[in-house]
PDB file of C-alpha atoms in Angstrom:
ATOM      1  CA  UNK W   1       0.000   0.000   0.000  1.00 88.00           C
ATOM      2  CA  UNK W   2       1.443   3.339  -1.055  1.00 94.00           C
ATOM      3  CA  UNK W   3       2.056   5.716   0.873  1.00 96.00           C
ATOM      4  CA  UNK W   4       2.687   9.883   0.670  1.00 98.00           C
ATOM      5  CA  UNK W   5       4.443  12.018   3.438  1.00 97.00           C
ATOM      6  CA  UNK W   6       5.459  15.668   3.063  1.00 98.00           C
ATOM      7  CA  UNK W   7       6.697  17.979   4.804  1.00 97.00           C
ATOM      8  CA  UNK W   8       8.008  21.558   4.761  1.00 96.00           C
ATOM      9  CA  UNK W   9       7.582  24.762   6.530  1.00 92.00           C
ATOM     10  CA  UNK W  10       3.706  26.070   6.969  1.00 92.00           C
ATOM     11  CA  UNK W  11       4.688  30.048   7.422  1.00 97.00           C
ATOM     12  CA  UNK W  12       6.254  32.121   5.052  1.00 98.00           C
ATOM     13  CA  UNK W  13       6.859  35.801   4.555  1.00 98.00           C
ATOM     14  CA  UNK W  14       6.133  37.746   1.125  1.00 98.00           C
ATOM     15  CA  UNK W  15       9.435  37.030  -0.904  1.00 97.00           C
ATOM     16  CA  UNK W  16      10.369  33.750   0.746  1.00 98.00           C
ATOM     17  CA  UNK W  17      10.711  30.739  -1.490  1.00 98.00           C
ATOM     18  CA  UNK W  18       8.722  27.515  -0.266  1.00 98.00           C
ATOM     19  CA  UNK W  19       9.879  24.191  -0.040  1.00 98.00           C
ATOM     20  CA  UNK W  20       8.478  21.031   0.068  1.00 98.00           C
ATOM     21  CA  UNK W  21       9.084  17.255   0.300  1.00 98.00           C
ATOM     22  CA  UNK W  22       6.930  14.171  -0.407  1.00 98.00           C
ATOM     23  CA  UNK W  23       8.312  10.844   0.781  1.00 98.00           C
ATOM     24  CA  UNK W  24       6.939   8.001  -0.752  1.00 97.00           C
ATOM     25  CA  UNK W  25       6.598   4.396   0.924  1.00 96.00           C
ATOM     26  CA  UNK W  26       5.300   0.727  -0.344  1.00 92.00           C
ATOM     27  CA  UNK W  27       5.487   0.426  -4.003  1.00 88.00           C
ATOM     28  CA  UNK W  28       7.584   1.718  -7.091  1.00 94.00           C
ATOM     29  CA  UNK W  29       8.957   4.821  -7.590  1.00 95.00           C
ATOM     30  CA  UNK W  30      10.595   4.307 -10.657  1.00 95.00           C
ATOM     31  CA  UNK W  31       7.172   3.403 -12.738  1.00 94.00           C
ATOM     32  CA  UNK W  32       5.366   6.755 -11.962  1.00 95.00           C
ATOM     33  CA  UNK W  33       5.052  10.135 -12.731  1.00 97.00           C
ATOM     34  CA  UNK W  34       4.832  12.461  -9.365  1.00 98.00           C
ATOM     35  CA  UNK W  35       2.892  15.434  -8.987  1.00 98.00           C
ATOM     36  CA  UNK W  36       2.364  18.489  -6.895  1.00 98.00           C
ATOM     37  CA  UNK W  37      -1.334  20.134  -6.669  1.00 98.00           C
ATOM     38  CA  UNK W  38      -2.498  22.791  -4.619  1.00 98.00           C
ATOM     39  CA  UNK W  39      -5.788  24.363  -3.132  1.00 98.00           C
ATOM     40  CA  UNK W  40      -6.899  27.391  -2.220  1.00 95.00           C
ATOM     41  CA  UNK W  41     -10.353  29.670  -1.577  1.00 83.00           C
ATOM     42  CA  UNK W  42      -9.975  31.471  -4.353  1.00 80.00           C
ATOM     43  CA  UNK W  43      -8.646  29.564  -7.432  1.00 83.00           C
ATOM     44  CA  UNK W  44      -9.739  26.111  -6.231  1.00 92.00           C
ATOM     45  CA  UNK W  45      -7.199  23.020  -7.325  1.00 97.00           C
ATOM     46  CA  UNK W  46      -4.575  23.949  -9.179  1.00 98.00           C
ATOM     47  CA  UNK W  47      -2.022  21.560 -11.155  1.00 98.00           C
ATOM     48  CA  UNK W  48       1.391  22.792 -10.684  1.00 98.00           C
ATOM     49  CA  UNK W  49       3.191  19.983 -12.524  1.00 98.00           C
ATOM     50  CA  UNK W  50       5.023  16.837 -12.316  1.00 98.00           C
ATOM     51  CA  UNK W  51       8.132  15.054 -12.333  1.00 98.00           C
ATOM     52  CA  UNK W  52       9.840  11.431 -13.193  1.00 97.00           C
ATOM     53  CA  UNK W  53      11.897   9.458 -11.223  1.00 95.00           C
ATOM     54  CA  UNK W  54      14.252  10.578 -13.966  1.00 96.00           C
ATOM     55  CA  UNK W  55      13.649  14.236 -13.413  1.00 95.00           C
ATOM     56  CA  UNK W  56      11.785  15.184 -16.593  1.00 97.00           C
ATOM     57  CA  UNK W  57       9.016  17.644 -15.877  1.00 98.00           C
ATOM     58  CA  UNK W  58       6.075  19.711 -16.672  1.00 97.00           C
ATOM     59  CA  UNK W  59       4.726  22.514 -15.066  1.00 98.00           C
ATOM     60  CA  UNK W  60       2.348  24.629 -15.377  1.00 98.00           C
ATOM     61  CA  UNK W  61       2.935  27.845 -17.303  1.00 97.00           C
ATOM     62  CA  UNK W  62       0.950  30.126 -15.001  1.00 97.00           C
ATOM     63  CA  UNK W  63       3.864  29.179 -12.249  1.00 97.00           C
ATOM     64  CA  UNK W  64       6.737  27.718 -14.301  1.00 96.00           C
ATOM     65  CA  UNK W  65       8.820  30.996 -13.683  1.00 97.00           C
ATOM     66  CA  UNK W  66       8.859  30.637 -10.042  1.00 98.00           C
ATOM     67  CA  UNK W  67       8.577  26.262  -9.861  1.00 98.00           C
ATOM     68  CA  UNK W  68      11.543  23.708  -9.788  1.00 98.00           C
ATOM     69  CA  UNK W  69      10.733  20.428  -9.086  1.00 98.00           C
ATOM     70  CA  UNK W  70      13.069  17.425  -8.104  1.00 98.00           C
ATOM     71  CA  UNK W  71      13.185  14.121  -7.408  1.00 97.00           C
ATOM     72  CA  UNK W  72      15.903  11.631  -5.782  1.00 96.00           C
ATOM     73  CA  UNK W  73      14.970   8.305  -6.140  1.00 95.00           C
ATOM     74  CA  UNK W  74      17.638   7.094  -3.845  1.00 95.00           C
ATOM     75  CA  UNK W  75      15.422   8.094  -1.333  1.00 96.00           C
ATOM     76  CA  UNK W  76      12.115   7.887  -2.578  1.00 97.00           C
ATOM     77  CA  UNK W  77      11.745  11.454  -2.750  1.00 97.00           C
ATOM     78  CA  UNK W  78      10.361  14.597  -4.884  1.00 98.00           C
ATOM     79  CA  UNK W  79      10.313  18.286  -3.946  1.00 98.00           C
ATOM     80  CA  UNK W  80       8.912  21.172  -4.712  1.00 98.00           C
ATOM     81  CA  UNK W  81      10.222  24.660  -4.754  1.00 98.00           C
ATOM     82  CA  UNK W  82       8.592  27.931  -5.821  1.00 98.00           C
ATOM     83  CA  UNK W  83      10.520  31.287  -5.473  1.00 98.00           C
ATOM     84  CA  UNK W  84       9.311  34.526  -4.290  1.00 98.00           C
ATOM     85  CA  UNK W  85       5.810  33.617  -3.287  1.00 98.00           C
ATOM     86  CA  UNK W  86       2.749  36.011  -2.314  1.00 97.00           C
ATOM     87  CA  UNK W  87      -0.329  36.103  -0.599  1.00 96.00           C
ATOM     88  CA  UNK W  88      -1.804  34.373  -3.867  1.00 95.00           C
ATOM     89  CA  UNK W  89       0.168  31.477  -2.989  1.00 97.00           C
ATOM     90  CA  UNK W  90      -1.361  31.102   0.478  1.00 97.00           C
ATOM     91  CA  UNK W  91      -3.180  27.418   0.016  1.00 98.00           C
ATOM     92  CA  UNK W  92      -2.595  23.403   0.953  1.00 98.00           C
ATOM     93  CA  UNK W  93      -0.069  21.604  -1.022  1.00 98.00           C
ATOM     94  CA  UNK W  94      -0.824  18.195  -1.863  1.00 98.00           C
ATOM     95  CA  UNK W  95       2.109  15.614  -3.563  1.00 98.00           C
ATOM     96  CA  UNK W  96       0.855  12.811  -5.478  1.00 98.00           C
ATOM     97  CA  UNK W  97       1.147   9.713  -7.179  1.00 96.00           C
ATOM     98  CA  UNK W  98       0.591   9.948 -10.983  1.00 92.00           C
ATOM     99  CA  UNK W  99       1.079  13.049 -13.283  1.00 91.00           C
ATOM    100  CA  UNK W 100      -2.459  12.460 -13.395  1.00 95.00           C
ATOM    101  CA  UNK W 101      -2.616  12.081  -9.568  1.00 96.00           C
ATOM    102  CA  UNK W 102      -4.190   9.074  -8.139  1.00 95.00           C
ATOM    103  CA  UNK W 103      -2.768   8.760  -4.741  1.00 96.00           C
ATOM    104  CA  UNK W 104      -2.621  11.925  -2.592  1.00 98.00           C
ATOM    105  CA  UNK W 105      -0.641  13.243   0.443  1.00 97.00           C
ATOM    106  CA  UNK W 106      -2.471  14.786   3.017  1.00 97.00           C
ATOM    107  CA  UNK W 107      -1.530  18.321   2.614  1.00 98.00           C
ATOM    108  CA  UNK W 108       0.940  20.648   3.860  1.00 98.00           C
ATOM    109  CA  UNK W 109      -1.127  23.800   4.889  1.00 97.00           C
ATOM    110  CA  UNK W 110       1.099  27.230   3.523  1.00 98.00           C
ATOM    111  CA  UNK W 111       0.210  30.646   4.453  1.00 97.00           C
ATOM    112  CA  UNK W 112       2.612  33.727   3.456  1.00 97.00           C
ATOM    113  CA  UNK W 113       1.689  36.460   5.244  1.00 97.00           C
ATOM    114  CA  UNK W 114       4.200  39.875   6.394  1.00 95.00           C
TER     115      UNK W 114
ATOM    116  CA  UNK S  17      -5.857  26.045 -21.016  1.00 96.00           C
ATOM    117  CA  UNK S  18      -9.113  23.758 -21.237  1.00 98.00           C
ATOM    118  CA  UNK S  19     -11.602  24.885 -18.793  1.00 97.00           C
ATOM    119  CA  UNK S  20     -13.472  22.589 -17.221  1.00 98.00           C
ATOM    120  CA  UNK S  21     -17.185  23.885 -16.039  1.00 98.00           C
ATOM    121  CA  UNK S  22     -19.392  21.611 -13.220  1.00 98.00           C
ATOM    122  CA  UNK S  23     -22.824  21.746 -12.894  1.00 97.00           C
ATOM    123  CA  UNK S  24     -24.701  21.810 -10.205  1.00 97.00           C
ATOM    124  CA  UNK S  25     -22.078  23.620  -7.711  1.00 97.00           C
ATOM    125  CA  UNK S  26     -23.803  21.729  -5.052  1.00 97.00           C
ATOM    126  CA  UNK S  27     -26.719  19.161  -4.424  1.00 97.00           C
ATOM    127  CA  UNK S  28     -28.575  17.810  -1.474  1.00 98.00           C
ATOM    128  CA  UNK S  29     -29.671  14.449  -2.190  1.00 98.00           C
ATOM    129  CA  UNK S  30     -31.500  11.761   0.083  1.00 97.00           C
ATOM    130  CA  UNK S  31     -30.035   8.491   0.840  1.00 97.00           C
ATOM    131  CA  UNK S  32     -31.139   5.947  -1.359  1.00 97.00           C
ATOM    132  CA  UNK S  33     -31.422   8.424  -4.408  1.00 98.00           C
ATOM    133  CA  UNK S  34     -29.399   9.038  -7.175  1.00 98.00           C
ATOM    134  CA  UNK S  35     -26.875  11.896  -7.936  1.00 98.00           C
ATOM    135  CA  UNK S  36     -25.430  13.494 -11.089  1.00 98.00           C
ATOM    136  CA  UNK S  37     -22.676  15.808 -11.888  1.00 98.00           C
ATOM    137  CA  UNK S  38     -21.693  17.046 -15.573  1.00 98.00           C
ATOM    138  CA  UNK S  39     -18.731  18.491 -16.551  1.00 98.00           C
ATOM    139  CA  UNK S  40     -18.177  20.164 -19.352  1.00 98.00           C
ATOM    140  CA  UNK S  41     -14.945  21.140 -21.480  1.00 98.00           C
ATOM    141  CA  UNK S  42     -13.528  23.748 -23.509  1.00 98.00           C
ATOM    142  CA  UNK S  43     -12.049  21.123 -25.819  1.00 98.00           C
ATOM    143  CA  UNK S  44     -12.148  17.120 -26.841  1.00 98.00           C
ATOM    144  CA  UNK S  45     -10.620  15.342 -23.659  1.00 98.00           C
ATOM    145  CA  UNK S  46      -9.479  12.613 -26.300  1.00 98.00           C
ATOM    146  CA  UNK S  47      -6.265  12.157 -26.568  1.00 97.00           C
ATOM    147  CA  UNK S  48      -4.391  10.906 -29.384  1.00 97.00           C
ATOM    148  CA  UNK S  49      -3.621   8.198 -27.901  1.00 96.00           C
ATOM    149  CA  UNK S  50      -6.712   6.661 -28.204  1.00 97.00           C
ATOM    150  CA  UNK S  51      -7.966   7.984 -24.703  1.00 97.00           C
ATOM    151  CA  UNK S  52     -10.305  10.036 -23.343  1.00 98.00           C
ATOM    152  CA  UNK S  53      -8.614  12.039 -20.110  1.00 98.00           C
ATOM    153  CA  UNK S  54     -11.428  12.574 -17.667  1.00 98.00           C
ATOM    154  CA  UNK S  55     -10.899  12.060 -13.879  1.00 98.00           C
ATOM    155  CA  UNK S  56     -13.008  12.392 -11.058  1.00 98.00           C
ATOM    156  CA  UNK S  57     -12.369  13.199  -7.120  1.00 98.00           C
ATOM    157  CA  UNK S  58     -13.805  12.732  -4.114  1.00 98.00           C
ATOM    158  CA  UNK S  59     -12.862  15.573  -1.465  1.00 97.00           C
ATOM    159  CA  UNK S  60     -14.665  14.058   1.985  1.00 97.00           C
ATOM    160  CA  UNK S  61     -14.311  17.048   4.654  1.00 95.00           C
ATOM    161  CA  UNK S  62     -10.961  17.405   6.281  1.00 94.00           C
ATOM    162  CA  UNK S  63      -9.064  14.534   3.770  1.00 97.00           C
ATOM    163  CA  UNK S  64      -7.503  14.811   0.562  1.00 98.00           C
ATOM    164  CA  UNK S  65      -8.924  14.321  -2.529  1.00 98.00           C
ATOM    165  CA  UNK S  66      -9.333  10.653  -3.447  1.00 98.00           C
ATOM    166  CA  UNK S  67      -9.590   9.563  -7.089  1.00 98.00           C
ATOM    167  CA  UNK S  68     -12.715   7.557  -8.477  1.00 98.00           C
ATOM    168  CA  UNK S  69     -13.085   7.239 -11.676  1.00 98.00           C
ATOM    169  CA  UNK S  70     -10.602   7.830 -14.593  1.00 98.00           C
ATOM    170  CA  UNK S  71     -10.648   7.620 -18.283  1.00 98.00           C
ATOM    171  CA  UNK S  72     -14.216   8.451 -18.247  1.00 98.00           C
ATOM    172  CA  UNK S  73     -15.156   5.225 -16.853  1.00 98.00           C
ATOM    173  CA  UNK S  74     -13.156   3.304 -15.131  1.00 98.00           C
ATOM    174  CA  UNK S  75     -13.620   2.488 -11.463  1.00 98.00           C
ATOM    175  CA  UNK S  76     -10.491   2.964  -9.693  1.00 97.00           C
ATOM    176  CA  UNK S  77      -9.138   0.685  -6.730  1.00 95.00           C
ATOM    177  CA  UNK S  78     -11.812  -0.222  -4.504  1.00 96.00           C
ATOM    178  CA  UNK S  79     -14.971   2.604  -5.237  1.00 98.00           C
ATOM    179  CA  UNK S  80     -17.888   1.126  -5.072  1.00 97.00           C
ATOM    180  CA  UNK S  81     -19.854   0.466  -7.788  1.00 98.00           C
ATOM    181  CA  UNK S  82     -22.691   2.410  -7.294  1.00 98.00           C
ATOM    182  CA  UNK S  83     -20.054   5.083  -8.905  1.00 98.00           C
ATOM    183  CA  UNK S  84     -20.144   5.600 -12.455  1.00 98.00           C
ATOM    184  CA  UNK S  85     -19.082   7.865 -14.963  1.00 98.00           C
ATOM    185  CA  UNK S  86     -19.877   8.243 -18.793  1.00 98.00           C
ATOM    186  CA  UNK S  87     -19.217  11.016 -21.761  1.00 98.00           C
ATOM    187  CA  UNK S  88     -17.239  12.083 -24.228  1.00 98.00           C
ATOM    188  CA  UNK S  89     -15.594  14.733 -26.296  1.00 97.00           C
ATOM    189  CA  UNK S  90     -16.096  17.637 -24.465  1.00 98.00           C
ATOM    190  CA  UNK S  91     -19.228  15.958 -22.105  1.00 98.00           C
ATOM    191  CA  UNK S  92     -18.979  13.912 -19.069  1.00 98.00           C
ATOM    192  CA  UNK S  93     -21.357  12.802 -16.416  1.00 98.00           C
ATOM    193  CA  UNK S  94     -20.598  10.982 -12.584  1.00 98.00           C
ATOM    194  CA  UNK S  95     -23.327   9.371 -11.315  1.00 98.00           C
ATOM    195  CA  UNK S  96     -24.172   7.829  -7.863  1.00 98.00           C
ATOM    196  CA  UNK S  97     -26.971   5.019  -8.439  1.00 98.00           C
ATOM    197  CA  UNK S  98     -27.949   5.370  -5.070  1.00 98.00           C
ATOM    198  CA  UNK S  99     -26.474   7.919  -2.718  1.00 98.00           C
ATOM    199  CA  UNK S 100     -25.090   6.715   0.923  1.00 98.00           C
ATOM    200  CA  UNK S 101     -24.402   8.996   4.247  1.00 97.00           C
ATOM    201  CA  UNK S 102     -20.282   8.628   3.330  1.00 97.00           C
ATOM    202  CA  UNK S 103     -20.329   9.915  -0.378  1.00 98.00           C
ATOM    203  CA  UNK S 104     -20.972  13.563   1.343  1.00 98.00           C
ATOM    204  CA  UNK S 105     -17.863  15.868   0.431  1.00 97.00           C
ATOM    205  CA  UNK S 106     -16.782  17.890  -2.813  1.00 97.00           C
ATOM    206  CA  UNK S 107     -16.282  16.425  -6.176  1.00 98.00           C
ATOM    207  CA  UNK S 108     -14.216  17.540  -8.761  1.00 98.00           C
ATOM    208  CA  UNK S 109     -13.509  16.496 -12.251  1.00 98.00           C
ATOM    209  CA  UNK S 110     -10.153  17.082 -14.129  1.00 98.00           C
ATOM    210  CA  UNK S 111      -9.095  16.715 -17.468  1.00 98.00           C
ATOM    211  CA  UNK S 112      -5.625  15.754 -18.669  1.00 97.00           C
ATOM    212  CA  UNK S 113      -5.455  15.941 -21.565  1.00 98.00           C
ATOM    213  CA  UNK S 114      -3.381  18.776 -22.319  1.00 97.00           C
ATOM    214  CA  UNK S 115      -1.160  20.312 -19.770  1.00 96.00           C
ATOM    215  CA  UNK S 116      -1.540  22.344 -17.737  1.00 97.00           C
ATOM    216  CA  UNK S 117      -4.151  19.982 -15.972  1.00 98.00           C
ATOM    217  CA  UNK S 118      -7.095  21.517 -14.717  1.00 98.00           C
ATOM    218  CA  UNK S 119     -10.685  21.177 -12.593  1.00 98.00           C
ATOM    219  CA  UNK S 120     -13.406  21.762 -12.509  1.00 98.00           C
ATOM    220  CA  UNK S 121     -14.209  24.061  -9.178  1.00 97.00           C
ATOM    221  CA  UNK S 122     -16.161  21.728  -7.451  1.00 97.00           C
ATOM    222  CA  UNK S 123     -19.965  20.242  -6.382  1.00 98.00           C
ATOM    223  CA  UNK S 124     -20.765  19.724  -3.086  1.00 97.00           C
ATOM    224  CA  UNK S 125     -22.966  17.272  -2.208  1.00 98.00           C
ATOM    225  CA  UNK S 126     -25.056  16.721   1.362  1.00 98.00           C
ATOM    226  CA  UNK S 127     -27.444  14.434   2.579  1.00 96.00           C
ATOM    227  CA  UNK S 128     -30.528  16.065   3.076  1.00 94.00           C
TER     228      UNK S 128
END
């Protein structure tokens, strides 16, 4: 049974860059796509893009200036990054199995407020 | 970017009844590959999404069966044959066919 955990910091200010890690437990990592979504009041999900095991990815234009994603599969791992985030970014971040995501995290709740 | 548009935004259905959803898209969901890139979620309060149904149709692991979806093109459909106390929660449907990704923005469903 696969398994998600992430982690990362929950409170940023306006400028900071946020950074996040999904572990991933029981099952392949080498055979998927992984995938970062996110939530928030106003713009509902969101797709921000995915990476292989190999590192290629796709993200999503409206946040590919600011996104890098990575993934060591040494450890079973993927991150996230995005640079210089706002209010707008404020939301839960959500790692999953599948560029298409079929297996979710839980969440890591973000706020960026001054 | 394909927008994807839900109808109703929420429902209130009693148990025992059925439920529908549509989604609707901007452009074909079908892929050239053959297939037809419509997903749909299951948001129960306080949890993560969880995926039911992809490629239009297709149960994933373990949803019950009282779950089904249908469409195509640009016009999709989840239905609930008969509604139970647990399916309460937000549903979304997604398309991938054509990055980036995107959702619908949601119908909520309670038990009346």
């Amino acid at each position: 049974q696969v398994q998600l955990q992430q982690w990362g910091a929950g409170l940023l200010k306006p400028s900071e860059t946020l950074s996040l890690t999904c572990a991933v437990y029981g099952g392949s990592f080498t055979d998927y796509f992984w995938s970062w979504i996110r939530q928030s009041p106003g713009k509902g999900l969101e797709w921000i893009g995915e990476i292989s095991y190999r590192g290629v990815t796709n993200y999503n234009p409206s946040l590919k200036s600011r996104v890098t994603m990575l993934a060591d599969a040494s450890k079973n791992q993927f991150s996230l990054t995005l640079t210089s985030v706002t209010a707008a970014d404020t939301g839960v971040y959500y790692c999953a199995r599948g560029g298409r995501p079929r297996i979710w995290g839980q969440g890591t709740p973000v706020t960026v407020s001054s | 970017d394909i927008m994807v548009t839900q109808t109703p935004l929420s429902l209130s259905v009693t148990p025992g009844q059925p439920a529908s959803i549509s989604c609707k898209s901007t452009q074909s969901l079908l892929h050239s590959d053959g297939k037809t890139y419509m997903y749909w979620y299951l948001q129960k309060p306080d949890q993560p999404p969880q995926l039911l149904i992809y490629e239009v149709s297709i149960r994933f692991s373990e949803v019950p069966e009282r779950f089904s979806g249908s469409g195509s093109g640009t016009d999709f459909t989840l239905k609930i044959s008969r509604v139970e106390a647990e399916d309460v929660g937000v549903y979304y449907c997604m398309q991938s066919v054509q990055f980036p990704y995107t959702f619908g923005q949601g119908t909520k469903l309670e038990i009346k």
